[in-house]
Short mmCIF file of N, CA and C in Angstrom, two decimals:
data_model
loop_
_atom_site.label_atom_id
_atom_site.label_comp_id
_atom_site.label_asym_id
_atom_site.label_seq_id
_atom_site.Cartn_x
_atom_site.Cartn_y
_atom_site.Cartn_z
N UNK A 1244 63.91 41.06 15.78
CA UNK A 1244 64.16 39.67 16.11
C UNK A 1244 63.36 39.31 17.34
N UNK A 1245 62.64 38.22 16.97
CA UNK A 1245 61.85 37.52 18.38
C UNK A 1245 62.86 36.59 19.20
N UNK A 1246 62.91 36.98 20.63
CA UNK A 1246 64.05 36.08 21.36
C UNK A 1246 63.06 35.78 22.50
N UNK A 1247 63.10 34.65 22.89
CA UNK A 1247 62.60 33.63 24.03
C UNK A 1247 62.87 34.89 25.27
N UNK A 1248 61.47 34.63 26.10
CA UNK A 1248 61.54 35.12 27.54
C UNK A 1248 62.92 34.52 28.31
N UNK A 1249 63.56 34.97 28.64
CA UNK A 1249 64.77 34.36 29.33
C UNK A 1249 64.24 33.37 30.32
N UNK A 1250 63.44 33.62 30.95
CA UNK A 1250 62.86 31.62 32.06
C UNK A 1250 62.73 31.45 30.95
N UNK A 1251 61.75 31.16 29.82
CA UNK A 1251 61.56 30.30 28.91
C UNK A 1251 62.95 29.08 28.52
N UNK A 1252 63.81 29.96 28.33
CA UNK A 1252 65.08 29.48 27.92
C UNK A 1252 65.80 28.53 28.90
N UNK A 1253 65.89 29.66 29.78
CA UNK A 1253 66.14 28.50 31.18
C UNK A 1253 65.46 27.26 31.76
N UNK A 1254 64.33 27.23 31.38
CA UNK A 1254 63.23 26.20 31.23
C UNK A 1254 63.78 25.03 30.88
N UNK A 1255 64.34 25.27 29.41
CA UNK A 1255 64.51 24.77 28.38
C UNK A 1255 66.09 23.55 29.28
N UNK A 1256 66.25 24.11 29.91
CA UNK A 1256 67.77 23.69 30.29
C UNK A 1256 67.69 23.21 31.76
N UNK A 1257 66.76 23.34 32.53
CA UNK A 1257 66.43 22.77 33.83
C UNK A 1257 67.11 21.29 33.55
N UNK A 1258 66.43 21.05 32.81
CA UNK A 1258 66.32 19.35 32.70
C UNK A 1258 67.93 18.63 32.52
N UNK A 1259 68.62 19.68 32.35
CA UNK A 1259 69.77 19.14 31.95
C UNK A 1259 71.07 19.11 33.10
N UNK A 1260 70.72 18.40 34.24
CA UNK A 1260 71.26 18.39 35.19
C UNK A 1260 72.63 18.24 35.22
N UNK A 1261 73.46 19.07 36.14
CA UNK A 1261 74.85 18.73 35.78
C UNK A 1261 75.68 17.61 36.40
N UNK A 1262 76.32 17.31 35.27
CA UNK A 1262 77.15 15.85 35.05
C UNK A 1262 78.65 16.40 36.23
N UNK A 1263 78.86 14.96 37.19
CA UNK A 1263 80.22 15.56 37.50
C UNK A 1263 81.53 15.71 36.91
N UNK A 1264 81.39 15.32 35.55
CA UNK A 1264 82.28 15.35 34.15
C UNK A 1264 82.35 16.68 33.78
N UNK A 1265 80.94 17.72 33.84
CA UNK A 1265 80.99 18.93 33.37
C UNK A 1265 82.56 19.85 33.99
N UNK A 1266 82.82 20.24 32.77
CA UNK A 1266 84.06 20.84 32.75
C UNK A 1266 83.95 22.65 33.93
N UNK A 1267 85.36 23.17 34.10
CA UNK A 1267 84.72 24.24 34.85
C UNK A 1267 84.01 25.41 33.53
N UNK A 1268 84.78 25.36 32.41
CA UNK A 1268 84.82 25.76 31.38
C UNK A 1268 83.37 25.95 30.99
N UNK A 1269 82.19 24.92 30.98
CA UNK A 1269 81.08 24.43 30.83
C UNK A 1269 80.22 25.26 31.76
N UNK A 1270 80.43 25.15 32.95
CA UNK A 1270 79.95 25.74 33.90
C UNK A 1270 79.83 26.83 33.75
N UNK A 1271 81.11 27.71 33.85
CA UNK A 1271 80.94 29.35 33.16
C UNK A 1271 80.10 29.81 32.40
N UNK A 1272 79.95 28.83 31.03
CA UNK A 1272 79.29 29.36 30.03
C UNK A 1272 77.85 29.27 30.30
N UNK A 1273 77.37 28.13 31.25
CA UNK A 1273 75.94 27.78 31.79
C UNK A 1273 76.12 29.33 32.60
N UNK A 1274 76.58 29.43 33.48
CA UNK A 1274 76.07 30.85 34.48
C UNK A 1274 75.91 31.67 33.91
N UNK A 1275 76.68 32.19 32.46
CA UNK A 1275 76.18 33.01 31.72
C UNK A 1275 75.35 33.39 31.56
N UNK A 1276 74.80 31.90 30.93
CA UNK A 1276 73.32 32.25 30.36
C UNK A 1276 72.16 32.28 31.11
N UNK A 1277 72.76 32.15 32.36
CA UNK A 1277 71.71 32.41 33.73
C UNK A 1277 71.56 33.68 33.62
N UNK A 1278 72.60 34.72 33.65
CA UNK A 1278 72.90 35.75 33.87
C UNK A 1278 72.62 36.87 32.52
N UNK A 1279 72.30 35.63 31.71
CA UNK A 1279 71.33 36.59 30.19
C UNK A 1279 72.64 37.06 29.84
N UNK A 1280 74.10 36.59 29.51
CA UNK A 1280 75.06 37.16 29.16
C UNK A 1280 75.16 36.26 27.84
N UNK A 1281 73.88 36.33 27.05
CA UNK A 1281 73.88 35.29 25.76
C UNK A 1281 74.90 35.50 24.99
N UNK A 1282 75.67 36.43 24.58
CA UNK A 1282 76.45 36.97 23.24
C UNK A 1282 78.21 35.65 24.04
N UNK A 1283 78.47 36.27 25.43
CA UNK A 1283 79.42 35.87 26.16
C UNK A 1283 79.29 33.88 26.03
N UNK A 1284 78.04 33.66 26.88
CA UNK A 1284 77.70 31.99 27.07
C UNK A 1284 78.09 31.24 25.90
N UNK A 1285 77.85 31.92 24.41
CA UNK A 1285 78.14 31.26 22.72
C UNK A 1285 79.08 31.12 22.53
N UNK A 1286 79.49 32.48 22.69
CA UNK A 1286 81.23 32.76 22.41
C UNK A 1286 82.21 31.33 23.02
N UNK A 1287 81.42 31.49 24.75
CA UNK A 1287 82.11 30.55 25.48
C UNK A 1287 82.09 28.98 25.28
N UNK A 1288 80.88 28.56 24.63
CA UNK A 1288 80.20 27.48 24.41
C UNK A 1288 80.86 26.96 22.81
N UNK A 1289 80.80 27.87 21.96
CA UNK A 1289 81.41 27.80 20.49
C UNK A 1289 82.89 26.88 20.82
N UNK A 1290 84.11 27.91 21.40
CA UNK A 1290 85.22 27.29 21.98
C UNK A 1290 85.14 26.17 22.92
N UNK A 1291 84.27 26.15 23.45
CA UNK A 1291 84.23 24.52 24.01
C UNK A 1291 84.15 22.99 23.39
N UNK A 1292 82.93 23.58 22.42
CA UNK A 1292 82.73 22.36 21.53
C UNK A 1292 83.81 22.07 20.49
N UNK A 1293 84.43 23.02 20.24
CA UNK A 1293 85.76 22.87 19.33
C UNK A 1293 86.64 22.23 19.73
N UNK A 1294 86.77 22.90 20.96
CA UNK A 1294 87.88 22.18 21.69
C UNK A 1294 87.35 20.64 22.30
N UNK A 1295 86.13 20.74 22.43
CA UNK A 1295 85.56 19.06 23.01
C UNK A 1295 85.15 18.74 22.03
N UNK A 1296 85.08 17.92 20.89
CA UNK A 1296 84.11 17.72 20.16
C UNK A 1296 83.36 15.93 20.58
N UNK A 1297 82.28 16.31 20.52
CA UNK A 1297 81.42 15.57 21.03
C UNK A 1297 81.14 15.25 22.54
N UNK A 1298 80.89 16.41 22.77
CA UNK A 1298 80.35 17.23 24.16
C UNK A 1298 79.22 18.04 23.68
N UNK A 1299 78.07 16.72 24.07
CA UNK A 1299 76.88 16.24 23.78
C UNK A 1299 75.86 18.21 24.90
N UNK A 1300 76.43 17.79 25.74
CA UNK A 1300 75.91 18.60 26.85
C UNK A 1300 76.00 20.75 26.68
N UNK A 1301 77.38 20.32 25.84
CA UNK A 1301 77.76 21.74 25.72
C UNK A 1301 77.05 22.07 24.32
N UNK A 1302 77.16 21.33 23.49
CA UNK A 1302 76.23 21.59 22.42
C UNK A 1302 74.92 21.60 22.53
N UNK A 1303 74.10 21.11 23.50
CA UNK A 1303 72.92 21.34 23.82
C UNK A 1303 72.56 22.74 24.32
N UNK A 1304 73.70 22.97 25.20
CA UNK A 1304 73.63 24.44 25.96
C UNK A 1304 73.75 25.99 24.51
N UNK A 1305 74.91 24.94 23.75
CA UNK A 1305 75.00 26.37 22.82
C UNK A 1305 73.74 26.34 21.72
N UNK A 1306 73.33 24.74 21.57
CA UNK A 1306 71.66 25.23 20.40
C UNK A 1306 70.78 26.34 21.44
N UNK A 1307 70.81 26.23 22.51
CA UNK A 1307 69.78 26.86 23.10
C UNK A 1307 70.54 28.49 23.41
N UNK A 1308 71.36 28.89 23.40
CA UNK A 1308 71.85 30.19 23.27
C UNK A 1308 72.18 30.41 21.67
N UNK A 1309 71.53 29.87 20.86
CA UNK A 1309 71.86 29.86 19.65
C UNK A 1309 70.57 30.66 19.22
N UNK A 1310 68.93 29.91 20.07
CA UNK A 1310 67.71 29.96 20.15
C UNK A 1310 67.82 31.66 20.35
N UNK A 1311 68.46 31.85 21.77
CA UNK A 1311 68.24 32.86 22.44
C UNK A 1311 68.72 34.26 21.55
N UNK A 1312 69.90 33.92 20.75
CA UNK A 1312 70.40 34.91 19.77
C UNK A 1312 69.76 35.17 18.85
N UNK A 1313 68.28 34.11 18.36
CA UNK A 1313 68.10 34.45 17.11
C UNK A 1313 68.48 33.46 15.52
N UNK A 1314 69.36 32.74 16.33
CA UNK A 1314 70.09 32.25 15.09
C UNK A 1314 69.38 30.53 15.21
N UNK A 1315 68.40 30.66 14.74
CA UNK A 1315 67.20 29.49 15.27
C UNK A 1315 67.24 28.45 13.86
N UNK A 1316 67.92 28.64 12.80
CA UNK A 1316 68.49 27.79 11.86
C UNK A 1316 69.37 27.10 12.11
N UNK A 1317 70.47 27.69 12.63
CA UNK A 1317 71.72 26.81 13.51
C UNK A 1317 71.30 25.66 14.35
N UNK A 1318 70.40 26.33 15.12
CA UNK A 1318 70.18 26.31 16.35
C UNK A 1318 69.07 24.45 16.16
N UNK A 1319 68.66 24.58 15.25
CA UNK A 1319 67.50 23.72 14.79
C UNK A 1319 68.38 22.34 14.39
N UNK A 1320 69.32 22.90 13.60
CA UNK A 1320 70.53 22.00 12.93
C UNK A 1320 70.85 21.47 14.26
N UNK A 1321 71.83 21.93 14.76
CA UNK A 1321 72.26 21.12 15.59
C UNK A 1321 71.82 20.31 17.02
N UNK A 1322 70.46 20.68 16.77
CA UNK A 1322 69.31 20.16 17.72
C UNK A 1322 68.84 18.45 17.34
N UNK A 1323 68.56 18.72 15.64
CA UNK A 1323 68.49 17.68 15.07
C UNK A 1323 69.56 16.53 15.60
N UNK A 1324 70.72 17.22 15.28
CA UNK A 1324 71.95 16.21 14.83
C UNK A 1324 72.23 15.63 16.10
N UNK A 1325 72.05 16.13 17.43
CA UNK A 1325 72.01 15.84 18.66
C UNK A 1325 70.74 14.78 19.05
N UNK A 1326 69.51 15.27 18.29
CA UNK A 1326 68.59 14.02 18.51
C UNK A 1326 69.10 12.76 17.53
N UNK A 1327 69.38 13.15 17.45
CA UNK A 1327 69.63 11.42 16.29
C UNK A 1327 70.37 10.58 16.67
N UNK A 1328 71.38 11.59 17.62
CA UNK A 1328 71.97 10.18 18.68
C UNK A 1328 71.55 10.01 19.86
N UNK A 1329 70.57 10.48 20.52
CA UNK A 1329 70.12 10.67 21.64
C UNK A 1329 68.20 11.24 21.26
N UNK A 1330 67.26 9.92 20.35
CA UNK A 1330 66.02 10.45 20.05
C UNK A 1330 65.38 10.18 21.38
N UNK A 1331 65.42 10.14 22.55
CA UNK A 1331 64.49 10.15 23.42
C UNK A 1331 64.88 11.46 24.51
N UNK A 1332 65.53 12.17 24.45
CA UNK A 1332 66.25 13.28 24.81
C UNK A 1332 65.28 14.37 24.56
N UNK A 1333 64.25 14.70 25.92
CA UNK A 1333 63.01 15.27 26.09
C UNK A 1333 63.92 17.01 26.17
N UNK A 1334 65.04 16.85 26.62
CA UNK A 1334 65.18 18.78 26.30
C UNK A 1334 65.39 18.90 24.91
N UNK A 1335 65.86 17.76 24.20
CA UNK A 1335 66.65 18.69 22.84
C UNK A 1335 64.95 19.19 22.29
N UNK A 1336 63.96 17.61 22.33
CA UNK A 1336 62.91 18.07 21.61
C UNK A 1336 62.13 19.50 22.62
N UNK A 1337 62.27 19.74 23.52
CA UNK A 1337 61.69 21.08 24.11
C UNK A 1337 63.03 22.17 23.46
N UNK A 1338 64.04 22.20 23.20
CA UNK A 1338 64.48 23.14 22.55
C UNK A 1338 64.08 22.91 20.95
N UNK A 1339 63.81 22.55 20.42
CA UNK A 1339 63.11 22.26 19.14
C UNK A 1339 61.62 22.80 19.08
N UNK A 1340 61.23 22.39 20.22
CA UNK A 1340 59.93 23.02 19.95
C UNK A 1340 59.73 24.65 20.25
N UNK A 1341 60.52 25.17 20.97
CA UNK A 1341 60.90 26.26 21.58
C UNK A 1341 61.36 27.57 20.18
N UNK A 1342 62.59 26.29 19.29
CA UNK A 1342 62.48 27.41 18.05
C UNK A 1342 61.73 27.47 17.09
N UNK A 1343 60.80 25.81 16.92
CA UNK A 1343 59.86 26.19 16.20
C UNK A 1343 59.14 27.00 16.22
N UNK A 1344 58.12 27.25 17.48
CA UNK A 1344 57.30 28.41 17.95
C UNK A 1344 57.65 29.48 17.69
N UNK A 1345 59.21 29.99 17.64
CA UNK A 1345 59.58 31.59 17.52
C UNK A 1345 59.63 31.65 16.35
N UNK A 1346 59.90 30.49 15.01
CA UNK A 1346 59.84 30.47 13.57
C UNK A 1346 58.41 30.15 13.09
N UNK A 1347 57.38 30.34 14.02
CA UNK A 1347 56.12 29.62 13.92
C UNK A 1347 55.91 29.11 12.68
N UNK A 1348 56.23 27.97 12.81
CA UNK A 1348 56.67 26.38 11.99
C UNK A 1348 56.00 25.62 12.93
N UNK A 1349 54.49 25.67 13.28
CA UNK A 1349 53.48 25.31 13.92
C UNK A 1349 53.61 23.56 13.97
N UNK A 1350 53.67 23.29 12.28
CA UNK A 1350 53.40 21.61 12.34
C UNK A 1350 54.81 21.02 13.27
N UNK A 1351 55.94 21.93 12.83
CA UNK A 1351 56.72 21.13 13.40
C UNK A 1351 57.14 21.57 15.06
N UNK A 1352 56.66 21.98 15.10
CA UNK A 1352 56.11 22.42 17.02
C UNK A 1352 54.89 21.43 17.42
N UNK A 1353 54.49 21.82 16.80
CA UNK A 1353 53.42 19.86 17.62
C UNK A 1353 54.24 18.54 17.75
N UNK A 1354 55.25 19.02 16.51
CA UNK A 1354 55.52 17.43 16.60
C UNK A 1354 56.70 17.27 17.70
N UNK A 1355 57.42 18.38 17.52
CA UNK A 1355 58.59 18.67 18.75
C UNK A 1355 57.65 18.29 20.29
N UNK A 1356 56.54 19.20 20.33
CA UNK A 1356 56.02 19.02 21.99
C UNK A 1356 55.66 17.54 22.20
N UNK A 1357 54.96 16.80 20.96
CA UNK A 1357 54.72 15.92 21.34
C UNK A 1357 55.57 14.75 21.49
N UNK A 1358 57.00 15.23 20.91
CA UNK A 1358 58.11 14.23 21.61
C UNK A 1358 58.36 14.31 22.82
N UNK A 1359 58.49 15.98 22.98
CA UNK A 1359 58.46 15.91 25.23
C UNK A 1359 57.57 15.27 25.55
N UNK A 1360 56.49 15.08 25.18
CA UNK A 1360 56.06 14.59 25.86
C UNK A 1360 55.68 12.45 26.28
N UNK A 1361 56.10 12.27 24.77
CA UNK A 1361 56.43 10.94 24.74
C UNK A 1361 57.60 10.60 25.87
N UNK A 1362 58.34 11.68 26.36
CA UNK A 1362 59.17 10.92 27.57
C UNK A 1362 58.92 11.62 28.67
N UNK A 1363 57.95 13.43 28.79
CA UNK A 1363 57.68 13.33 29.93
C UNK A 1363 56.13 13.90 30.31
N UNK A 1364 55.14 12.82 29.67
CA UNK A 1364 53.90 12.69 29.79
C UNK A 1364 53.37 13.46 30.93
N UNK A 1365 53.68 14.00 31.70
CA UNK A 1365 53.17 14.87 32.83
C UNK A 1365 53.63 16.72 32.96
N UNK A 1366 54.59 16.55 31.48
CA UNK A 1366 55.07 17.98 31.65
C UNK A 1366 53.89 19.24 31.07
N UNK A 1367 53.77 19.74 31.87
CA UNK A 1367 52.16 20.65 31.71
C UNK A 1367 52.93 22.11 31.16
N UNK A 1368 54.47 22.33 30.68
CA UNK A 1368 54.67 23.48 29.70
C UNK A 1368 54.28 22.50 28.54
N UNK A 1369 55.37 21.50 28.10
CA UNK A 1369 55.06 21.06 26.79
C UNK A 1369 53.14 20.93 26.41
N UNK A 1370 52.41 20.47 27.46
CA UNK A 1370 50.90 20.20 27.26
C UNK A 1370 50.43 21.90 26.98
N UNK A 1371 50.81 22.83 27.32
CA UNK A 1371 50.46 24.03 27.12
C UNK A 1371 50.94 24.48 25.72
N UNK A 1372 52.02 24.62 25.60
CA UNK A 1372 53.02 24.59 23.98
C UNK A 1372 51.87 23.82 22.72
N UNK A 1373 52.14 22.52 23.18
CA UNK A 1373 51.35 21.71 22.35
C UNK A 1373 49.91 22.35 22.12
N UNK A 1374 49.07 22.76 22.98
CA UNK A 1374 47.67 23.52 22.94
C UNK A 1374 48.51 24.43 21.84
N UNK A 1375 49.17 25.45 22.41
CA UNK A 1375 49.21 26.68 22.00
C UNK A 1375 49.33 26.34 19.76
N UNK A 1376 50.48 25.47 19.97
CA UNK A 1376 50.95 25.08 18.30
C UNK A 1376 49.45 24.66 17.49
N UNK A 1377 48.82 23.90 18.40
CA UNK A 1377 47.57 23.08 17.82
C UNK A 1377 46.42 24.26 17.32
N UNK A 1378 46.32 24.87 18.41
CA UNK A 1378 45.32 26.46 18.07
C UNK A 1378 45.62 27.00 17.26
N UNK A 1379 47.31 27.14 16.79
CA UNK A 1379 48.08 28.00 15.31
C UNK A 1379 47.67 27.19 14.41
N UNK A 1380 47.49 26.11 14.56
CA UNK A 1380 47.15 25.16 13.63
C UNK A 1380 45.63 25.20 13.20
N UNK A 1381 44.75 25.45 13.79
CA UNK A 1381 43.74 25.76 13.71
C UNK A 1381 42.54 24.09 14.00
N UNK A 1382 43.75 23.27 14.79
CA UNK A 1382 43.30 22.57 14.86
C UNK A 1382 42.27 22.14 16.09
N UNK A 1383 41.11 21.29 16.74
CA UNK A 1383 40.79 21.28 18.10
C UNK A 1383 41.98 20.80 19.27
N UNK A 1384 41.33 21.22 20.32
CA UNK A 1384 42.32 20.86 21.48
C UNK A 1384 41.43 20.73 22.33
N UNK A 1385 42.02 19.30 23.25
CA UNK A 1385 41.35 18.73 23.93
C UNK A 1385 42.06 17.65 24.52
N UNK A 1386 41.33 16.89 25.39
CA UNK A 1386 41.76 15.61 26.32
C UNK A 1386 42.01 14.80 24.72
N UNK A 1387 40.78 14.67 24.21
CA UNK A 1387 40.09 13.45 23.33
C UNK A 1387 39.16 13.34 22.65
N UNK A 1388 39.53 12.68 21.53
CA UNK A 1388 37.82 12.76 20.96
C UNK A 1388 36.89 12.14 21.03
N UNK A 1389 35.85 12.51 21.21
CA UNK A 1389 34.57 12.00 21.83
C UNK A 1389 34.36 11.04 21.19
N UNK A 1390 34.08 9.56 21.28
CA UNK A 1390 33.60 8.88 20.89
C UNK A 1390 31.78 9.14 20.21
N UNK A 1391 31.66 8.79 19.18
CA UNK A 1391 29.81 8.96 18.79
C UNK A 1391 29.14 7.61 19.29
N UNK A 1392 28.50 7.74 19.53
CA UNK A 1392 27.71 6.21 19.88
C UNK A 1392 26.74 5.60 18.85
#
Protein backbone atom coordinates (compact mmCIF):
# COMPACT_ATOMS: atom_id res chain seq x y z
CA UNK A 1 0.00 0.00 0.00
CA UNK A 2 1.22 3.54 -1.04
CA UNK A 3 0.51 6.03 1.98
CA UNK A 4 1.22 9.86 1.74
CA UNK A 5 4.56 11.24 3.38
CA UNK A 6 3.05 12.23 6.69
CA UNK A 7 3.90 16.41 6.04
CA UNK A 8 2.27 15.66 2.86
CA UNK A 9 -0.86 14.87 4.75
CA UNK A 10 -0.45 17.44 7.19
CA UNK A 11 -0.09 19.80 4.35
CA UNK A 12 -3.18 18.76 3.28
CA UNK A 13 -4.85 20.07 6.60
CA UNK A 14 -2.82 23.30 7.38
CA UNK A 15 -5.43 25.13 5.68
CA UNK A 16 -8.02 24.05 7.84
CA UNK A 17 -7.75 26.35 10.66
CA UNK A 18 -9.41 25.69 13.85
CA UNK A 19 -12.94 26.84 14.38
CA UNK A 20 -13.74 27.96 18.08
CA UNK A 21 -16.80 25.52 17.66
CA UNK A 22 -14.21 22.67 17.20
CA UNK A 23 -15.21 20.19 19.73
CA UNK A 24 -12.45 18.87 22.38
CA UNK A 25 -13.33 15.51 20.87
CA UNK A 26 -12.17 16.96 17.32
CA UNK A 27 -9.12 18.20 18.59
CA UNK A 28 -7.87 14.85 19.91
CA UNK A 29 -8.45 13.20 16.83
CA UNK A 30 -6.51 16.22 14.86
CA UNK A 31 -3.34 15.65 17.36
CA UNK A 32 -3.48 12.26 16.43
CA UNK A 33 -2.90 12.58 13.25
CA UNK A 34 -0.13 14.96 14.02
CA UNK A 35 1.28 12.32 15.93
CA UNK A 36 0.89 9.70 12.82
CA UNK A 37 -1.53 7.81 15.23
CA UNK A 38 -3.70 7.28 11.84
CA UNK A 39 -5.48 3.87 12.81
CA UNK A 40 -6.48 5.90 16.48
CA UNK A 41 -7.37 9.71 14.63
CA UNK A 42 -10.28 7.38 12.23
CA UNK A 43 -11.39 5.40 14.83
CA UNK A 44 -11.73 8.81 16.68
CA UNK A 45 -13.00 10.80 13.75
CA UNK A 46 -15.52 7.80 12.48
CA UNK A 47 -17.38 8.30 16.13
CA UNK A 48 -17.47 11.85 15.79
CA UNK A 49 -19.14 12.19 12.61
CA UNK A 50 -21.77 9.75 13.79
CA UNK A 51 -22.28 11.30 16.60
CA UNK A 52 -22.14 14.96 14.73
CA UNK A 53 -23.53 14.44 11.59
CA UNK A 54 -22.78 17.18 9.44
CA UNK A 55 -19.54 18.18 10.89
CA UNK A 56 -18.23 19.42 7.74
CA UNK A 57 -14.65 19.85 9.43
CA UNK A 58 -14.40 16.41 11.06
CA UNK A 59 -15.24 14.75 7.93
CA UNK A 60 -12.69 16.55 6.14
CA UNK A 61 -10.12 15.47 8.78
CA UNK A 62 -11.35 11.74 8.54
CA UNK A 63 -11.26 11.77 4.26
CA UNK A 64 -7.75 12.70 4.84
CA UNK A 65 -6.86 9.90 7.44
CA UNK A 66 -8.90 7.83 5.25
CA UNK A 67 -6.08 8.98 2.39
CA UNK A 68 -3.46 8.19 4.93
CA UNK A 69 -4.86 4.49 5.59
CA UNK A 70 -5.08 3.64 2.16
CA UNK A 71 -8.66 3.54 1.91
CA UNK A 72 -8.53 6.32 -0.96
CA UNK A 73 -12.08 5.12 -2.43
CA UNK A 74 -13.80 6.19 0.74
CA UNK A 75 -11.74 8.71 1.07
CA UNK A 76 -12.51 10.21 -2.60
CA UNK A 77 -16.33 9.63 -1.83
CA UNK A 78 -16.58 11.60 0.79
CA UNK A 79 -14.31 14.31 -0.50
CA UNK A 80 -16.68 14.64 -3.35
CA UNK A 81 -19.80 14.81 -1.23
CA UNK A 82 -18.13 17.52 0.93
CA UNK A 83 -17.26 19.51 -2.28
CA UNK A 84 -20.60 19.78 -3.49
CA UNK A 85 -21.58 21.72 -0.65
CA UNK A 86 -18.66 23.65 -0.21
CA UNK A 87 -17.12 23.69 -4.33
CA UNK A 88 -14.67 26.40 -3.64
CA UNK A 89 -13.11 24.58 -0.62
CA UNK A 90 -9.28 24.64 -1.81
CA UNK A 91 -8.33 21.71 0.94
CA UNK A 92 -11.02 19.24 0.03
CA UNK A 93 -9.77 19.73 -3.72
CA UNK A 94 -5.91 19.37 -2.37
CA UNK A 95 -7.11 16.25 -0.57
CA UNK A 96 -8.55 15.02 -3.84
CA UNK A 97 -5.75 15.67 -5.59
CA UNK A 98 -3.52 14.11 -3.01
CA UNK A 99 -5.55 10.66 -3.53
CA UNK A 100 -5.66 10.95 -6.96
CA UNK A 101 -1.86 10.99 -7.29
CA UNK A 102 -1.50 7.87 -4.92
CA UNK A 103 -4.33 6.12 -7.32
CA UNK A 104 -2.43 7.78 -10.20
CA UNK A 105 -5.74 8.82 -11.79
CA UNK A 106 -3.49 11.54 -13.41
CA UNK A 107 -6.52 13.28 -15.41
CA UNK A 108 -8.28 13.58 -12.38
CA UNK A 109 -5.29 15.08 -10.39
CA UNK A 110 -4.94 17.94 -12.81
CA UNK A 111 -8.22 18.62 -12.46
CA UNK A 112 -8.22 18.41 -8.52
CA UNK A 113 -4.82 20.78 -8.51
CA UNK A 114 -6.27 22.94 -10.74
CA UNK A 115 -9.22 23.62 -8.45
CA UNK A 116 -6.57 24.61 -5.61
CA UNK A 117 -5.61 26.51 -7.46
CA UNK A 118 -8.65 28.41 -8.82
CA UNK A 119 -8.89 29.63 -5.09
CA UNK A 120 -5.31 29.69 -4.20
CA UNK A 121 -3.49 30.89 -7.35
CA UNK A 122 -0.18 31.39 -5.54
CA UNK A 123 0.00 27.92 -3.92
CA UNK A 124 3.44 26.62 -5.38
CA UNK A 125 2.64 22.71 -3.84
CA UNK A 126 -0.55 22.55 -5.90
CA UNK A 127 1.67 24.39 -9.05
CA UNK A 128 4.22 21.56 -8.42
CA UNK A 129 1.43 18.59 -8.12
CA UNK A 130 -0.16 20.04 -11.13
CA UNK A 131 3.47 19.88 -13.12
CA UNK A 132 4.02 16.62 -11.62
CA UNK A 133 0.11 15.06 -12.87
CA UNK A 134 0.68 16.97 -16.29
CA UNK A 135 4.25 15.12 -16.94
CA UNK A 136 2.13 11.62 -16.00
CA UNK A 137 0.09 12.85 -18.47
CA UNK A 138 2.57 13.20 -20.87
CA UNK A 139 1.45 16.38 -21.42
CA UNK A 140 3.81 19.95 -21.82
CA UNK A 141 4.33 22.08 -18.80
CA UNK A 142 4.85 25.43 -18.71
CA UNK A 143 3.89 29.17 -17.86
CA UNK A 144 2.05 29.22 -21.47
CA UNK A 145 1.81 28.71 -24.78
CA UNK A 146 3.75 30.54 -26.97
CA UNK A 147 1.93 32.45 -29.12
CA UNK A 148 3.21 31.88 -33.22
CA UNK A 149 3.34 35.07 -34.96
Amino acid sequence: MTRLPHAALLACLVALPACAQDSPRLEQAIEKLRQNKIAEARAELEALVTAEPGNARAEAYLAAAEIQGGDLAKAMERAHRLLRADPANADLHELLGQAYMLNRDWALAEKAWRGVLQERPNSEEARFQLANALLQLGQPVGRGRRRRG
